[in-house]
Short mmCIF file of N, CA and C in Angstrom, two decimals:
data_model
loop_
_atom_site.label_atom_id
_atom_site.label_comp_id
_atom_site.label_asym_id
_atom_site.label_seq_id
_atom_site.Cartn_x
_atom_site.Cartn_y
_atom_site.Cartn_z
N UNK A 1 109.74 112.80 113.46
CA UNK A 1 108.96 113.51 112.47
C UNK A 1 107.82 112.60 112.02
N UNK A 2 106.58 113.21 112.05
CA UNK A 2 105.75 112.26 111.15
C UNK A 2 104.81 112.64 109.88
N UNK A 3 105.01 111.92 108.79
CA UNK A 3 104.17 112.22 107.44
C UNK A 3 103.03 112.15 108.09
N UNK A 4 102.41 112.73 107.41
CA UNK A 4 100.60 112.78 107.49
C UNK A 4 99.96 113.09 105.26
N UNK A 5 99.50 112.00 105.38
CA UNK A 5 99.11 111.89 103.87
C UNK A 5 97.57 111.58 103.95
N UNK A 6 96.83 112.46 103.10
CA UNK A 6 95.46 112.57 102.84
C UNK A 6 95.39 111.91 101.47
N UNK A 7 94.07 111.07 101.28
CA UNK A 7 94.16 110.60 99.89
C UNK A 7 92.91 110.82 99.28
N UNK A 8 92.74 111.00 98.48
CA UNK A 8 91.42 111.18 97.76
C UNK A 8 91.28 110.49 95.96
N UNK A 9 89.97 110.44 95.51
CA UNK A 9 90.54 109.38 94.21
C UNK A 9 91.62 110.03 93.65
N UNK A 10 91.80 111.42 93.02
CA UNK A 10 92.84 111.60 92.08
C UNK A 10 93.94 112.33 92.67
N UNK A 11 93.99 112.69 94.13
CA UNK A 11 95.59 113.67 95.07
C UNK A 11 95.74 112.53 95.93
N UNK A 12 96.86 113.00 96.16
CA UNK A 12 97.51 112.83 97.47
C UNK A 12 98.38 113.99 97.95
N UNK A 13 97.79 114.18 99.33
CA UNK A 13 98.70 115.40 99.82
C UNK A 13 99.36 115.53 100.66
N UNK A 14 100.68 115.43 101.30
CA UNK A 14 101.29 115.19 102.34
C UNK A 14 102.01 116.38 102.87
N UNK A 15 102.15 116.14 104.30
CA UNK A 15 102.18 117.13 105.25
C UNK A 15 103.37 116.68 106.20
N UNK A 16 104.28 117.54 107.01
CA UNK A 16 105.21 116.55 107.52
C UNK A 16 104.93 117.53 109.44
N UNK A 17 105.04 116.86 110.39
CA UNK A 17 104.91 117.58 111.23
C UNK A 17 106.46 117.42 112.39
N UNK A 18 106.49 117.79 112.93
CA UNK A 18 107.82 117.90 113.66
C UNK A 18 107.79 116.86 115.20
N UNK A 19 106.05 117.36 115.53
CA UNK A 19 106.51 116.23 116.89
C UNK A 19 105.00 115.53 116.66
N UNK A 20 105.05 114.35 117.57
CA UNK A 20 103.92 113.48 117.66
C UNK A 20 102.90 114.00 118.55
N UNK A 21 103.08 115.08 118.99
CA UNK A 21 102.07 115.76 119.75
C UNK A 21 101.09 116.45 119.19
N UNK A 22 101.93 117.68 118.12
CA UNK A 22 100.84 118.36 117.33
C UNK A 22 100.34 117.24 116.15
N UNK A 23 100.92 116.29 115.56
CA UNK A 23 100.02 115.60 114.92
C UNK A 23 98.64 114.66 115.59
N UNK A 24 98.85 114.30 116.74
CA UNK A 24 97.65 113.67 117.66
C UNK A 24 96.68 115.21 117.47
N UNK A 25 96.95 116.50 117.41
CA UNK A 25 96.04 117.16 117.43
C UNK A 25 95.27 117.47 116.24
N UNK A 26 96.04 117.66 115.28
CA UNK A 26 95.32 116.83 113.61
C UNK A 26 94.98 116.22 113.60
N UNK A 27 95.47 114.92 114.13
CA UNK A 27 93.98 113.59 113.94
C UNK A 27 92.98 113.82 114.34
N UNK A 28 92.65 114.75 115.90
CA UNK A 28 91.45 114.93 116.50
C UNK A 28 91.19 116.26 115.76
N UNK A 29 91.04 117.20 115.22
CA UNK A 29 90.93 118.10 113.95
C UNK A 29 90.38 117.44 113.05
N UNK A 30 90.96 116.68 112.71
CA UNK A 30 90.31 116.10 111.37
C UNK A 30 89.35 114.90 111.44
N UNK A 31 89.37 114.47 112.72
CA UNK A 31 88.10 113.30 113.12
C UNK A 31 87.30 114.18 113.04
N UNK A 32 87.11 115.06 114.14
CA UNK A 32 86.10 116.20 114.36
C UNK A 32 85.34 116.61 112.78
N UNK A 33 86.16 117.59 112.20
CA UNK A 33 86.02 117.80 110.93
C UNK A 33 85.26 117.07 110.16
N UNK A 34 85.42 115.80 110.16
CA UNK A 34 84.91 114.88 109.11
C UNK A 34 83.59 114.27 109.47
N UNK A 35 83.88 113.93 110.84
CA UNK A 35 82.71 113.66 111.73
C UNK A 35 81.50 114.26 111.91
N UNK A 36 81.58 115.94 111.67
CA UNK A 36 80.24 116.70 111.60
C UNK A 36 80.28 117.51 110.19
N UNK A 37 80.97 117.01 109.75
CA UNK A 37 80.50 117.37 107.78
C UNK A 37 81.78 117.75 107.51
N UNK A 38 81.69 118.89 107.71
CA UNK A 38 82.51 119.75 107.42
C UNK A 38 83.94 119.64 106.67
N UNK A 39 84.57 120.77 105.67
CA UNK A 39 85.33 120.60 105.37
C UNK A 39 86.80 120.40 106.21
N UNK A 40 87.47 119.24 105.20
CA UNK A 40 88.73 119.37 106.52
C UNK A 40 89.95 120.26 105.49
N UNK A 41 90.65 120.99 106.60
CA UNK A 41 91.50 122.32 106.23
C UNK A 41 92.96 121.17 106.43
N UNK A 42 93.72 120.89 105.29
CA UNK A 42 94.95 119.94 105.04
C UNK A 42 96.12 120.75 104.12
N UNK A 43 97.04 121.22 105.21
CA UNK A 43 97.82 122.02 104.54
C UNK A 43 97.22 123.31 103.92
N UNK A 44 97.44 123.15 102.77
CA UNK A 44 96.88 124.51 101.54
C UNK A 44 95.58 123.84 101.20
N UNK A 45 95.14 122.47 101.71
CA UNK A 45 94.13 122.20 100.81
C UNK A 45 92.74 122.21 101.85
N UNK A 46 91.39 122.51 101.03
CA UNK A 46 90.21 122.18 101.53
C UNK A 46 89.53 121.13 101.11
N UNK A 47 89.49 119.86 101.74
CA UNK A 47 89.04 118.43 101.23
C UNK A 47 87.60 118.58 102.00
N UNK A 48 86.59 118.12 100.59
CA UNK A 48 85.62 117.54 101.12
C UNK A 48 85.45 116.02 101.92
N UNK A 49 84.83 116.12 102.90
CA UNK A 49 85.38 114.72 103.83
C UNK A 49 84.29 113.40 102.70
N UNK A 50 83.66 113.73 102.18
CA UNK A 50 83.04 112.78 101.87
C UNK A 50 83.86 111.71 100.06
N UNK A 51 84.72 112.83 99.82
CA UNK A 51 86.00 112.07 98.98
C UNK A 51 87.32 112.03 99.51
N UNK A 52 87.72 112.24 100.69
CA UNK A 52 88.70 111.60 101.37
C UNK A 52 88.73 110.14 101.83
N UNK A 53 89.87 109.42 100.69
CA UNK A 53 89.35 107.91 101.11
C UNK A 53 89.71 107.43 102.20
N UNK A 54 91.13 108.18 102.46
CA UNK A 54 92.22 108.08 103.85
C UNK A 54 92.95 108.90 104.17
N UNK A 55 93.03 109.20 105.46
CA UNK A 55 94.22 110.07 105.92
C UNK A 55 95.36 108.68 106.74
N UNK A 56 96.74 108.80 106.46
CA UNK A 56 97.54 108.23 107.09
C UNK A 56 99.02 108.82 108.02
N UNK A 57 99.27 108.44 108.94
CA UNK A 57 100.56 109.09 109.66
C UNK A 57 101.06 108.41 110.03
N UNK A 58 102.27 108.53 109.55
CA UNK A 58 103.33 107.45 109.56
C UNK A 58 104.90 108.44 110.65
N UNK A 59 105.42 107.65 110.78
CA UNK A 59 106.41 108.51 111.24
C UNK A 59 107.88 107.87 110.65
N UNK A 60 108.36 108.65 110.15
CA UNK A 60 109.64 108.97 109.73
C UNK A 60 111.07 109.25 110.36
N UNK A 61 112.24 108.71 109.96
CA UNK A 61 113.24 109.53 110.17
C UNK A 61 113.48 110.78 109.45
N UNK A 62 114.42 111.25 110.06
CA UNK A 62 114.68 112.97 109.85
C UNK A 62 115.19 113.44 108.10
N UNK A 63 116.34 112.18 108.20
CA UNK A 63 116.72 112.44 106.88
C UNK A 63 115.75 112.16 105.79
N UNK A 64 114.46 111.38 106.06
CA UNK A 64 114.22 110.52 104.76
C UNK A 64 112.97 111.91 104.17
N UNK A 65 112.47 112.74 105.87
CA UNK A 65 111.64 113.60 105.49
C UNK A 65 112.33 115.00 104.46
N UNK A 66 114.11 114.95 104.94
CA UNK A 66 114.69 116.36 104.06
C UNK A 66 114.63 115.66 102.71
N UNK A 67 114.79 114.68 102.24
CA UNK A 67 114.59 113.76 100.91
C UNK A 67 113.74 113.57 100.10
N UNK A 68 111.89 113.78 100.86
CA UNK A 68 111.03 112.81 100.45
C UNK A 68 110.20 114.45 100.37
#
């Protein structure tokens, strides 16, 4: 499983994905995204890329994601 956490000055929003495949396709989503302006689409949220300080993906065990 891997977290995927967006940060901006005052959220943080985290996202959990199931395999390391579809998250490699979010990263390139959201490079893209950010890369030619545009808003990036994160979960429920619409972040302007220019106050996103970081996106991070981490990967997790199973239990810590039913927990966290």
């Amino acid at each position: 499983m891997i977290k995927i956490t967006a940060y901006t000055a005052n959220r943080r929003i985290e996202k959990f994905i199931k395999s390391s495949e579809e998250a490699l396709k979010l990263r390139t989503k959201f490079q893209s995204q950010m890369n030619n302006g545009h808003t990036v689409s994160f979960d429920s949220a619409l972040l302007n890329p220019s106050h996103i300080e970081a996106i991070t993906f981490e990967g997790i065990e199973d239990e810590e994601a039913e927990h966290g």
